[in-house]
Amino acid sequence: MQRKLIAITVLMLAASSMALAAGSTGKKVSEWTCEDFLAVKESFRPTVVGIGAVVSRDKVEDEVVDVDGIEKVTPELVQVCGKEPKASFLTNLKAE
C-alpha cells in the first residue's frame, strides 16, 4: 500500500512539473510533436521523457520507470527530434 502511495505521489509531482514545462501548448503529451518536446526547458526534458514512457504504456500500475534509461534516452531523443521536429514525440520515444 505504501509503495502505491509513493508511486502515485511521484507521478503527481512529475505531472505537475510536466504541466509547468508544457507552458502554453495545452496539448496532451500523447499529442506532442518533437517540436513541442524541444520547446520544453532543458532541465524538464528528462521528466517529459519519464512521463512519456508512462503514458505510452498500456498498464501503468505495475510498471517501473527506469531512471538510468531516461538519462540515456533523453539526449538521444533530443538528437532525433532535432532532425524531425514535426514527428510524433511518443513514436520516437518508443523507438529509442
PDB file of N, CA and C in Angstrom:
ATOM      1  N   MET A   1       0.828  -1.193   0.000  1.00  0.00           N
ATOM      2  CA  MET A   1       0.000   0.000   0.000  1.00  0.00           C
ATOM      3  C   MET A   1       0.866   1.248   0.000  1.00  0.00           C
ATOM      4  N   GLN A   2       1.917   1.228   0.798  1.00  0.00           N
ATOM      5  CA  GLN A   2       2.776   2.397   0.899  1.00  0.00           C
ATOM      6  C   GLN A   2       3.531   2.628  -0.411  1.00  0.00           C
ATOM      7  N   ARG A   3       3.912   1.550  -1.098  1.00  0.00           N
ATOM      8  CA  ARG A   3       4.601   1.693  -2.391  1.00  0.00           C
ATOM      9  C   ARG A   3       3.704   2.363  -3.417  1.00  0.00           C
ATOM     10  N   LYS A   4       2.419   1.987  -3.415  1.00  0.00           N
ATOM     11  CA  LYS A   4       1.478   2.597  -4.353  1.00  0.00           C
ATOM     12  C   LYS A   4       1.301   4.079  -4.049  1.00  0.00           C
ATOM     13  N   LEU A   5       1.231   4.419  -2.778  1.00  0.00           N
ATOM     14  CA  LEU A   5       1.078   5.813  -2.383  1.00  0.00           C
ATOM     15  C   LEU A   5       2.290   6.631  -2.819  1.00  0.00           C
ATOM     16  N   ILE A   6       3.474   6.073  -2.629  1.00  0.00           N
ATOM     17  CA  ILE A   6       4.703   6.760  -3.047  1.00  0.00           C
ATOM     18  C   ILE A   6       4.722   6.905  -4.563  1.00  0.00           C
ATOM     19  N   ALA A   7       4.359   5.849  -5.275  1.00  0.00           N
ATOM     20  CA  ALA A   7       4.353   5.897  -6.739  1.00  0.00           C
ATOM     21  C   ALA A   7       3.362   6.940  -7.249  1.00  0.00           C
ATOM     22  N   ILE A   8       2.191   6.985  -6.645  1.00  0.00           N
ATOM     23  CA  ILE A   8       1.178   7.969  -7.037  1.00  0.00           C
ATOM     24  C   ILE A   8       1.675   9.380  -6.764  1.00  0.00           C
ATOM     25  N   THR A   9       2.308   9.576  -5.623  1.00  0.00           N
ATOM     26  CA  THR A   9       2.840  10.897  -5.279  1.00  0.00           C
ATOM     27  C   THR A   9       3.902  11.334  -6.281  1.00  0.00           C
ATOM     28  N   VAL A  10       4.796  10.428  -6.623  1.00  0.00           N
ATOM     29  CA  VAL A  10       5.855  10.747  -7.587  1.00  0.00           C
ATOM     30  C   VAL A  10       5.242  11.096  -8.941  1.00  0.00           C
ATOM     31  N   LEU A  11       4.260  10.323  -9.380  1.00  0.00           N
ATOM     32  CA  LEU A  11       3.619  10.603 -10.661  1.00  0.00           C
ATOM     33  C   LEU A  11       2.889  11.938 -10.641  1.00  0.00           C
ATOM     34  N   MET A  12       2.252  12.268  -9.532  1.00  0.00           N
ATOM     35  CA  MET A  12       1.553  13.552  -9.428  1.00  0.00           C
ATOM     36  C   MET A  12       2.541  14.714  -9.466  1.00  0.00           C
ATOM     37  N   LEU A  13       3.662  14.572  -8.779  1.00  0.00           N
ATOM     38  CA  LEU A  13       4.682  15.617  -8.817  1.00  0.00           C
ATOM     39  C   LEU A  13       5.249  15.759 -10.224  1.00  0.00           C
ATOM     40  N   ALA A  14       5.486  14.646 -10.863  1.00  0.00           N
ATOM     41  CA  ALA A  14       6.008  14.686 -12.229  1.00  0.00           C
ATOM     42  C   ALA A  14       4.986  15.314 -13.173  1.00  0.00           C
ATOM     43  N   ALA A  15       3.719  14.979 -12.978  1.00  0.00           N
ATOM     44  CA  ALA A  15       2.673  15.552 -13.831  1.00  0.00           C
ATOM     45  C   ALA A  15       2.553  17.058 -13.631  1.00  0.00           C
ATOM     46  N   SER A  16       2.686  17.515 -12.398  1.00  0.00           N
ATOM     47  CA  SER A  16       2.623  18.958 -12.168  1.00  0.00           C
ATOM     48  C   SER A  16       3.836  19.648 -12.772  1.00  0.00           C
ATOM     49  N   SER A  17       4.994  19.012 -12.683  1.00  0.00           N
ATOM     50  CA  SER A  17       6.188  19.552 -13.341  1.00  0.00           C
ATOM     51  C   SER A  17       5.974  19.586 -14.841  1.00  0.00           C
ATOM     52  N   MET A  18       5.319  18.557 -15.341  1.00  0.00           N
ATOM     53  CA  MET A  18       5.039  18.468 -16.762  1.00  0.00           C
ATOM     54  C   MET A  18       4.128  19.597 -17.208  1.00  0.00           C
ATOM     55  N   ALA A  19       3.131  19.910 -16.387  1.00  0.00           N
ATOM     56  CA  ALA A  19       2.221  20.999 -16.724  1.00  0.00           C
ATOM     57  C   ALA A  19       2.972  22.324 -16.795  1.00  0.00           C
ATOM     58  N   LEU A  20       3.879  22.528 -15.871  1.00  0.00           N
ATOM     59  CA  LEU A  20       4.694  23.740 -15.901  1.00  0.00           C
ATOM     60  C   LEU A  20       5.608  23.752 -17.118  1.00  0.00           C
ATOM     61  N   ALA A  21       6.159  22.598 -17.442  1.00  0.00           N
ATOM     62  CA  ALA A  21       7.065  22.505 -18.581  1.00  0.00           C
ATOM     63  C   ALA A  21       6.316  22.718 -19.894  1.00  0.00           C
ATOM     64  N   ALA A  22       5.078  22.258 -19.945  1.00  0.00           N
ATOM     65  CA  ALA A  22       4.298  22.358 -21.178  1.00  0.00           C
ATOM     66  C   ALA A  22       3.964  23.796 -21.519  1.00  0.00           C
ATOM     67  N   GLY A  23       3.868  24.620 -20.499  1.00  0.00           N
ATOM     68  CA  GLY A  23       3.595  26.029 -20.742  1.00  0.00           C
ATOM     69  C   GLY A  23       2.264  26.229 -21.431  1.00  0.00           C
ATOM     70  N   SER A  24       2.284  26.902 -22.555  1.00  0.00           N
ATOM     71  CA  SER A  24       1.048  27.281 -23.219  1.00  0.00           C
ATOM     72  C   SER A  24       0.641  26.338 -24.350  1.00  0.00           C
ATOM     73  N   THR A  25       1.312  25.194 -24.508  1.00  0.00           N
ATOM     74  CA  THR A  25       0.959  24.303 -25.606  1.00  0.00           C
ATOM     75  C   THR A  25      -0.460  23.792 -25.451  1.00  0.00           C
ATOM     76  N   GLY A  26      -0.873  23.469 -24.234  1.00  0.00           N
ATOM     77  CA  GLY A  26      -2.224  23.000 -23.996  1.00  0.00           C
ATOM     78  C   GLY A  26      -2.503  21.620 -24.561  1.00  0.00           C
ATOM     79  N   LYS A  27      -1.506  20.941 -25.063  1.00  0.00           N
ATOM     80  CA  LYS A  27      -1.680  19.606 -25.638  1.00  0.00           C
ATOM     81  C   LYS A  27      -1.380  18.536 -24.599  1.00  0.00           C
ATOM     82  N   LYS A  28      -1.997  17.384 -24.797  1.00  0.00           N
ATOM     83  CA  LYS A  28      -1.622  16.210 -24.015  1.00  0.00           C
ATOM     84  C   LYS A  28      -0.272  15.727 -24.520  1.00  0.00           C
ATOM     85  N   VAL A  29       0.496  15.114 -23.661  1.00  0.00           N
ATOM     86  CA  VAL A  29       1.809  14.593 -24.066  1.00  0.00           C
ATOM     87  C   VAL A  29       1.658  13.601 -25.215  1.00  0.00           C
ATOM     88  N   SER A  30       0.579  12.853 -25.214  1.00  0.00           N
ATOM     89  CA  SER A  30       0.360  11.868 -26.279  1.00  0.00           C
ATOM     90  C   SER A  30       0.167  12.526 -27.644  1.00  0.00           C
ATOM     91  N   GLU A  31      -0.094  13.831 -27.672  1.00  0.00           N
ATOM     92  CA  GLU A  31      -0.308  14.555 -28.925  1.00  0.00           C
ATOM     93  C   GLU A  31       0.905  15.397 -29.328  1.00  0.00           C
ATOM     94  N   TRP A  32       1.961  15.368 -28.522  1.00  0.00           N
ATOM     95  CA  TRP A  32       3.123  16.212 -28.776  1.00  0.00           C
ATOM     96  C   TRP A  32       3.890  15.787 -30.014  1.00  0.00           C
ATOM     97  N   THR A  33       4.459  16.787 -30.666  1.00  0.00           N
ATOM     98  CA  THR A  33       5.432  16.538 -31.713  1.00  0.00           C
ATOM     99  C   THR A  33       6.816  16.708 -31.097  1.00  0.00           C
ATOM    100  N   CYS A  34       7.821  16.359 -31.849  1.00  0.00           N
ATOM    101  CA  CYS A  34       9.192  16.569 -31.365  1.00  0.00           C
ATOM    102  C   CYS A  34       9.450  18.054 -31.119  1.00  0.00           C
ATOM    103  N   GLU A  35       8.830  18.894 -31.928  1.00  0.00           N
ATOM    104  CA  GLU A  35       8.977  20.337 -31.772  1.00  0.00           C
ATOM    105  C   GLU A  35       8.490  20.787 -30.390  1.00  0.00           C
ATOM    106  N   ASP A  36       7.368  20.218 -29.941  1.00  0.00           N
ATOM    107  CA  ASP A  36       6.849  20.526 -28.603  1.00  0.00           C
ATOM    108  C   ASP A  36       7.834  20.086 -27.529  1.00  0.00           C
ATOM    109  N   PHE A  37       8.399  18.895 -27.712  1.00  0.00           N
ATOM    110  CA  PHE A  37       9.378  18.380 -26.759  1.00  0.00           C
ATOM    111  C   PHE A  37      10.606  19.276 -26.687  1.00  0.00           C
ATOM    112  N   LEU A  38      11.103  19.702 -27.834  1.00  0.00           N
ATOM    113  CA  LEU A  38      12.297  20.547 -27.864  1.00  0.00           C
ATOM    114  C   LEU A  38      12.034  21.938 -27.298  1.00  0.00           C
ATOM    115  N   ALA A  39      10.773  22.361 -27.270  1.00  0.00           N
ATOM    116  CA  ALA A  39      10.428  23.672 -26.716  1.00  0.00           C
ATOM    117  C   ALA A  39      10.448  23.679 -25.188  1.00  0.00           C
ATOM    118  N   VAL A  40      10.449  22.492 -24.583  1.00  0.00           N
ATOM    119  CA  VAL A  40      10.477  22.366 -23.129  1.00  0.00           C
ATOM    120  C   VAL A  40      11.857  22.758 -22.617  1.00  0.00           C
ATOM    121  N   LYS A  41      11.878  23.446 -21.498  1.00  0.00           N
ATOM    122  CA  LYS A  41      13.148  23.825 -20.870  1.00  0.00           C
ATOM    123  C   LYS A  41      14.000  22.568 -20.682  1.00  0.00           C
ATOM    124  N   GLU A  42      15.264  22.683 -20.992  1.00  0.00           N
ATOM    125  CA  GLU A  42      16.172  21.526 -21.000  1.00  0.00           C
ATOM    126  C   GLU A  42      16.153  20.740 -19.685  1.00  0.00           C
ATOM    127  N   SER A  43      16.051  21.424 -18.570  1.00  0.00           N
ATOM    128  CA  SER A  43      16.070  20.734 -17.278  1.00  0.00           C
ATOM    129  C   SER A  43      14.808  19.896 -17.039  1.00  0.00           C
ATOM    130  N   PHE A  44      13.718  20.184 -17.767  1.00  0.00           N
ATOM    131  CA  PHE A  44      12.477  19.421 -17.626  1.00  0.00           C
ATOM    132  C   PHE A  44      12.393  18.243 -18.587  1.00  0.00           C
ATOM    133  N   ARG A  45      13.276  18.181 -19.571  1.00  0.00           N
ATOM    134  CA  ARG A  45      13.182  17.136 -20.597  1.00  0.00           C
ATOM    135  C   ARG A  45      13.230  15.710 -20.046  1.00  0.00           C
ATOM    136  N   PRO A  46      14.097  15.405 -19.071  1.00  0.00           N
ATOM    137  CA  PRO A  46      14.041  14.037 -18.519  1.00  0.00           C
ATOM    138  C   PRO A  46      12.687  13.713 -17.876  1.00  0.00           C
ATOM    139  N   THR A  47      12.067  14.708 -17.260  1.00  0.00           N
ATOM    140  CA  THR A  47      10.735  14.499 -16.678  1.00  0.00           C
ATOM    141  C   THR A  47       9.728  14.200 -17.774  1.00  0.00           C
ATOM    142  N   VAL A  48       9.813  14.932 -18.870  1.00  0.00           N
ATOM    143  CA  VAL A  48       8.914  14.714 -20.001  1.00  0.00           C
ATOM    144  C   VAL A  48       9.117  13.310 -20.573  1.00  0.00           C
ATOM    145  N   VAL A  49      10.352  12.886 -20.684  1.00  0.00           N
ATOM    146  CA  VAL A  49      10.638  11.542 -21.194  1.00  0.00           C
ATOM    147  C   VAL A  49      10.046  10.490 -20.248  1.00  0.00           C
ATOM    148  N   GLY A  50      10.184  10.688 -18.946  1.00  0.00           N
ATOM    149  CA  GLY A  50       9.610   9.755 -17.976  1.00  0.00           C
ATOM    150  C   GLY A  50       8.101   9.690 -18.061  1.00  0.00           C
ATOM    151  N   ILE A  51       7.462  10.854 -18.155  1.00  0.00           N
ATOM    152  CA  ILE A  51       6.002  10.893 -18.287  1.00  0.00           C
ATOM    153  C   ILE A  51       5.586  10.253 -19.607  1.00  0.00           C
ATOM    154  N   GLY A  52       6.310  10.551 -20.670  1.00  0.00           N
ATOM    155  CA  GLY A  52       6.006   9.946 -21.968  1.00  0.00           C
ATOM    156  C   GLY A  52       6.113   8.436 -21.924  1.00  0.00           C
ATOM    157  N   ALA A  53       7.119   7.931 -21.216  1.00  0.00           N
ATOM    158  CA  ALA A  53       7.288   6.483 -21.085  1.00  0.00           C
ATOM    159  C   ALA A  53       6.106   5.860 -20.349  1.00  0.00           C
ATOM    160  N   VAL A  54       5.636   6.534 -19.326  1.00  0.00           N
ATOM    161  CA  VAL A  54       4.494   6.024 -18.557  1.00  0.00           C
ATOM    162  C   VAL A  54       3.217   6.119 -19.386  1.00  0.00           C
ATOM    163  N   VAL A  55       3.011   7.236 -20.064  1.00  0.00           N
ATOM    164  CA  VAL A  55       1.806   7.445 -20.864  1.00  0.00           C
ATOM    165  C   VAL A  55       1.721   6.444 -22.010  1.00  0.00           C
ATOM    166  N   SER A  56       2.846   6.073 -22.569  1.00  0.00           N
ATOM    167  CA  SER A  56       2.838   5.182 -23.727  1.00  0.00           C
ATOM    168  C   SER A  56       2.597   3.716 -23.369  1.00  0.00           C
ATOM    169  N   ARG A  57       2.550   3.404 -22.092  1.00  0.00           N
ATOM    170  CA  ARG A  57       2.323   2.013 -21.664  1.00  0.00           C
ATOM    171  C   ARG A  57       0.837   1.748 -21.501  1.00  0.00           C
ATOM    172  N   ASP A  58       0.476   0.477 -21.668  1.00  0.00           N
ATOM    173  CA  ASP A  58      -0.920   0.081 -21.533  1.00  0.00           C
ATOM    174  C   ASP A  58      -1.350  -0.025 -20.073  1.00  0.00           C
ATOM    175  N   LYS A  59      -0.465  -0.524 -19.223  1.00  0.00           N
ATOM    176  CA  LYS A  59      -0.809  -0.770 -17.826  1.00  0.00           C
ATOM    177  C   LYS A  59       0.205  -0.055 -16.934  1.00  0.00           C
ATOM    178  N   VAL A  60      -0.212   1.038 -16.330  1.00  0.00           N
ATOM    179  CA  VAL A  60       0.692   1.890 -15.561  1.00  0.00           C
ATOM    180  C   VAL A  60       0.981   1.331 -14.168  1.00  0.00           C
ATOM    181  N   GLU A  61       0.002   0.718 -13.538  1.00  0.00           N
ATOM    182  CA  GLU A  61       0.122   0.332 -12.130  1.00  0.00           C
ATOM    183  C   GLU A  61       1.301  -0.575 -11.829  1.00  0.00           C
ATOM    184  N   ASP A  62       1.599  -1.499 -12.729  1.00  0.00           N
ATOM    185  CA  ASP A  62       2.637  -2.497 -12.463  1.00  0.00           C
ATOM    186  C   ASP A  62       3.991  -2.143 -13.066  1.00  0.00           C
ATOM    187  N   GLU A  63       4.104  -0.999 -13.641  1.00  0.00           N
ATOM    188  CA  GLU A  63       5.321  -0.642 -14.351  1.00  0.00           C
ATOM    189  C   GLU A  63       6.313   0.087 -13.447  1.00  0.00           C
ATOM    190  N   VAL A  64       7.561  -0.018 -13.817  1.00  0.00           N
ATOM    191  CA  VAL A  64       8.657   0.663 -13.127  1.00  0.00           C
ATOM    192  C   VAL A  64       9.300   1.602 -14.130  1.00  0.00           C
ATOM    193  N   VAL A  65       9.601   2.822 -13.696  1.00  0.00           N
ATOM    194  CA  VAL A  65      10.264   3.783 -14.566  1.00  0.00           C
ATOM    195  C   VAL A  65      11.768   3.636 -14.379  1.00  0.00           C
ATOM    196  N   ASP A  66      12.473   3.421 -15.462  1.00  0.00           N
ATOM    197  CA  ASP A  66      13.919   3.221 -15.450  1.00  0.00           C
ATOM    198  C   ASP A  66      14.623   4.578 -15.516  1.00  0.00           C
ATOM    199  N   VAL A  67      15.045   5.095 -14.383  1.00  0.00           N
ATOM    200  CA  VAL A  67      15.663   6.417 -14.305  1.00  0.00           C
ATOM    201  C   VAL A  67      16.964   6.464 -15.095  1.00  0.00           C
ATOM    202  N   ASP A  68      17.774   5.431 -14.986  1.00  0.00           N
ATOM    203  CA  ASP A  68      19.027   5.387 -15.746  1.00  0.00           C
ATOM    204  C   ASP A  68      18.745   5.390 -17.251  1.00  0.00           C
ATOM    205  N   GLY A  69      17.702   4.679 -17.642  1.00  0.00           N
ATOM    206  CA  GLY A  69      17.320   4.649 -19.051  1.00  0.00           C
ATOM    207  C   GLY A  69      16.875   6.018 -19.545  1.00  0.00           C
ATOM    208  N   ILE A  70      16.168   6.753 -18.692  1.00  0.00           N
ATOM    209  CA  ILE A  70      15.714   8.103 -19.047  1.00  0.00           C
ATOM    210  C   ILE A  70      16.914   9.009 -19.291  1.00  0.00           C
ATOM    211  N   GLU A  71      17.915   8.911 -18.420  1.00  0.00           N
ATOM    212  CA  GLU A  71      19.115   9.740 -18.573  1.00  0.00           C
ATOM    213  C   GLU A  71      19.850   9.416 -19.870  1.00  0.00           C
ATOM    214  N   LYS A  72      19.783   8.165 -20.301  1.00  0.00           N
ATOM    215  CA  LYS A  72      20.459   7.751 -21.530  1.00  0.00           C
ATOM    216  C   LYS A  72      19.651   8.156 -22.767  1.00  0.00           C
ATOM    217  N   VAL A  73      18.344   7.978 -22.691  1.00  0.00           N
ATOM    218  CA  VAL A  73      17.478   8.201 -23.842  1.00  0.00           C
ATOM    219  C   VAL A  73      17.262   9.684 -24.141  1.00  0.00           C
ATOM    220  N   THR A  74      17.222  10.524 -23.119  1.00  0.00           N
ATOM    221  CA  THR A  74      16.895  11.936 -23.322  1.00  0.00           C
ATOM    222  C   THR A  74      17.804  12.623 -24.349  1.00  0.00           C
ATOM    223  N   PRO A  75      19.144  12.532 -24.227  1.00  0.00           N
ATOM    224  CA  PRO A  75      19.978  13.187 -25.242  1.00  0.00           C
ATOM    225  C   PRO A  75      19.819  12.575 -26.639  1.00  0.00           C
ATOM    226  N   GLU A  76      19.589  11.269 -26.694  1.00  0.00           N
ATOM    227  CA  GLU A  76      19.375  10.614 -27.986  1.00  0.00           C
ATOM    228  C   GLU A  76      18.088  11.120 -28.635  1.00  0.00           C
ATOM    229  N   LEU A  77      17.060  11.280 -27.802  1.00  0.00           N
ATOM    230  CA  LEU A  77      15.774  11.769 -28.289  1.00  0.00           C
ATOM    231  C   LEU A  77      15.873  13.220 -28.757  1.00  0.00           C
ATOM    232  N   VAL A  78      16.670  14.015 -28.073  1.00  0.00           N
ATOM    233  CA  VAL A  78      16.891  15.408 -28.488  1.00  0.00           C
ATOM    234  C   VAL A  78      17.509  15.432 -29.891  1.00  0.00           C
ATOM    235  N   GLN A  79      18.472  14.552 -30.145  1.00  0.00           N
ATOM    236  CA  GLN A  79      19.110  14.487 -31.471  1.00  0.00           C
ATOM    237  C   GLN A  79      18.111  14.066 -32.548  1.00  0.00           C
ATOM    238  N   VAL A  80      17.352  13.014 -32.267  1.00  0.00           N
ATOM    239  CA  VAL A  80      16.382  12.512 -33.241  1.00  0.00           C
ATOM    240  C   VAL A  80      15.323  13.578 -33.520  1.00  0.00           C
ATOM    241  N   CYS A  81      14.827  14.204 -32.474  1.00  0.00           N
ATOM    242  CA  CYS A  81      13.790  15.220 -32.640  1.00  0.00           C
ATOM    243  C   CYS A  81      14.320  16.461 -33.351  1.00  0.00           C
ATOM    244  N   GLY A  82      15.591  16.750 -33.176  1.00  0.00           N
ATOM    245  CA  GLY A  82      16.192  17.876 -33.881  1.00  0.00           C
ATOM    246  C   GLY A  82      16.187  17.675 -35.393  1.00  0.00           C
ATOM    247  N   LYS A  83      16.278  16.424 -35.807  1.00  0.00           N
ATOM    248  CA  LYS A  83      16.277  16.097 -37.237  1.00  0.00           C
ATOM    249  C   LYS A  83      14.869  16.080 -37.819  1.00  0.00           C
ATOM    250  N   GLU A  84      13.875  15.703 -36.999  1.00  0.00           N
ATOM    251  CA  GLU A  84      12.493  15.591 -37.460  1.00  0.00           C
ATOM    252  C   GLU A  84      11.546  16.278 -36.473  1.00  0.00           C
ATOM    253  N   PRO A  85      11.507  17.605 -36.456  1.00  0.00           N
ATOM    254  CA  PRO A  85      10.702  18.314 -35.455  1.00  0.00           C
ATOM    255  C   PRO A  85       9.192  18.097 -35.576  1.00  0.00           C
ATOM    256  N   LYS A  86       8.695  17.717 -36.727  1.00  0.00           N
ATOM    257  CA  LYS A  86       7.249  17.508 -36.900  1.00  0.00           C
ATOM    258  C   LYS A  86       6.819  16.079 -36.582  1.00  0.00           C
ATOM    259  N   ALA A  87       7.766  15.199 -36.295  1.00  0.00           N
ATOM    260  CA  ALA A  87       7.456  13.802 -35.987  1.00  0.00           C
ATOM    261  C   ALA A  87       6.808  13.678 -34.612  1.00  0.00           C
ATOM    262  N   SER A  88       6.139  12.576 -34.382  1.00  0.00           N
ATOM    263  CA  SER A  88       5.485  12.313 -33.107  1.00  0.00           C
ATOM    264  C   SER A  88       6.524  12.062 -32.004  1.00  0.00           C
ATOM    265  N   PHE A  89       6.376  12.771 -30.895  1.00  0.00           N
ATOM    266  CA  PHE A  89       7.283  12.604 -29.767  1.00  0.00           C
ATOM    267  C   PHE A  89       7.224  11.174 -29.229  1.00  0.00           C
ATOM    268  N   LEU A  90       6.026  10.660 -28.987  1.00  0.00           N
ATOM    269  CA  LEU A  90       5.902   9.323 -28.403  1.00  0.00           C
ATOM    270  C   LEU A  90       6.388   8.236 -29.347  1.00  0.00           C
ATOM    271  N   THR A  91       6.172   8.398 -30.633  1.00  0.00           N
ATOM    272  CA  THR A  91       6.660   7.399 -31.606  1.00  0.00           C
ATOM    273  C   THR A  91       8.181   7.326 -31.547  1.00  0.00           C
ATOM    274  N   ASN A  92       8.828   8.478 -31.487  1.00  0.00           N
ATOM    275  CA  ASN A  92      10.290   8.489 -31.393  1.00  0.00           C
ATOM    276  C   ASN A  92      10.765   7.967 -30.043  1.00  0.00           C
ATOM    277  N   LEU A  93      10.021   8.261 -28.998  1.00  0.00           N
ATOM    278  CA  LEU A  93      10.381   7.755 -27.665  1.00  0.00           C
ATOM    279  C   LEU A  93      10.326   6.236 -27.638  1.00  0.00           C
ATOM    280  N   LYS A  94       9.277   5.661 -28.201  1.00  0.00           N
ATOM    281  CA  LYS A  94       9.144   4.201 -28.246  1.00  0.00           C
ATOM    282  C   LYS A  94      10.262   3.568 -29.076  1.00  0.00           C
ATOM    283  N   ALA A  95      10.704   4.256 -30.115  1.00  0.00           N
ATOM    284  CA  ALA A  95      11.765   3.737 -30.978  1.00  0.00           C
ATOM    285  C   ALA A  95      13.112   3.715 -30.268  1.00  0.00           C
ATOM    286  N   GLU A  96      13.301   4.609 -29.306  1.00  0.00           N
ATOM    287  CA  GLU A  96      14.564   4.664 -28.580  1.00  0.00           C
ATOM    288  C   GLU A  96      14.523   3.611 -27.504  1.00  0.00           C
TER     289      GLU A  96
END
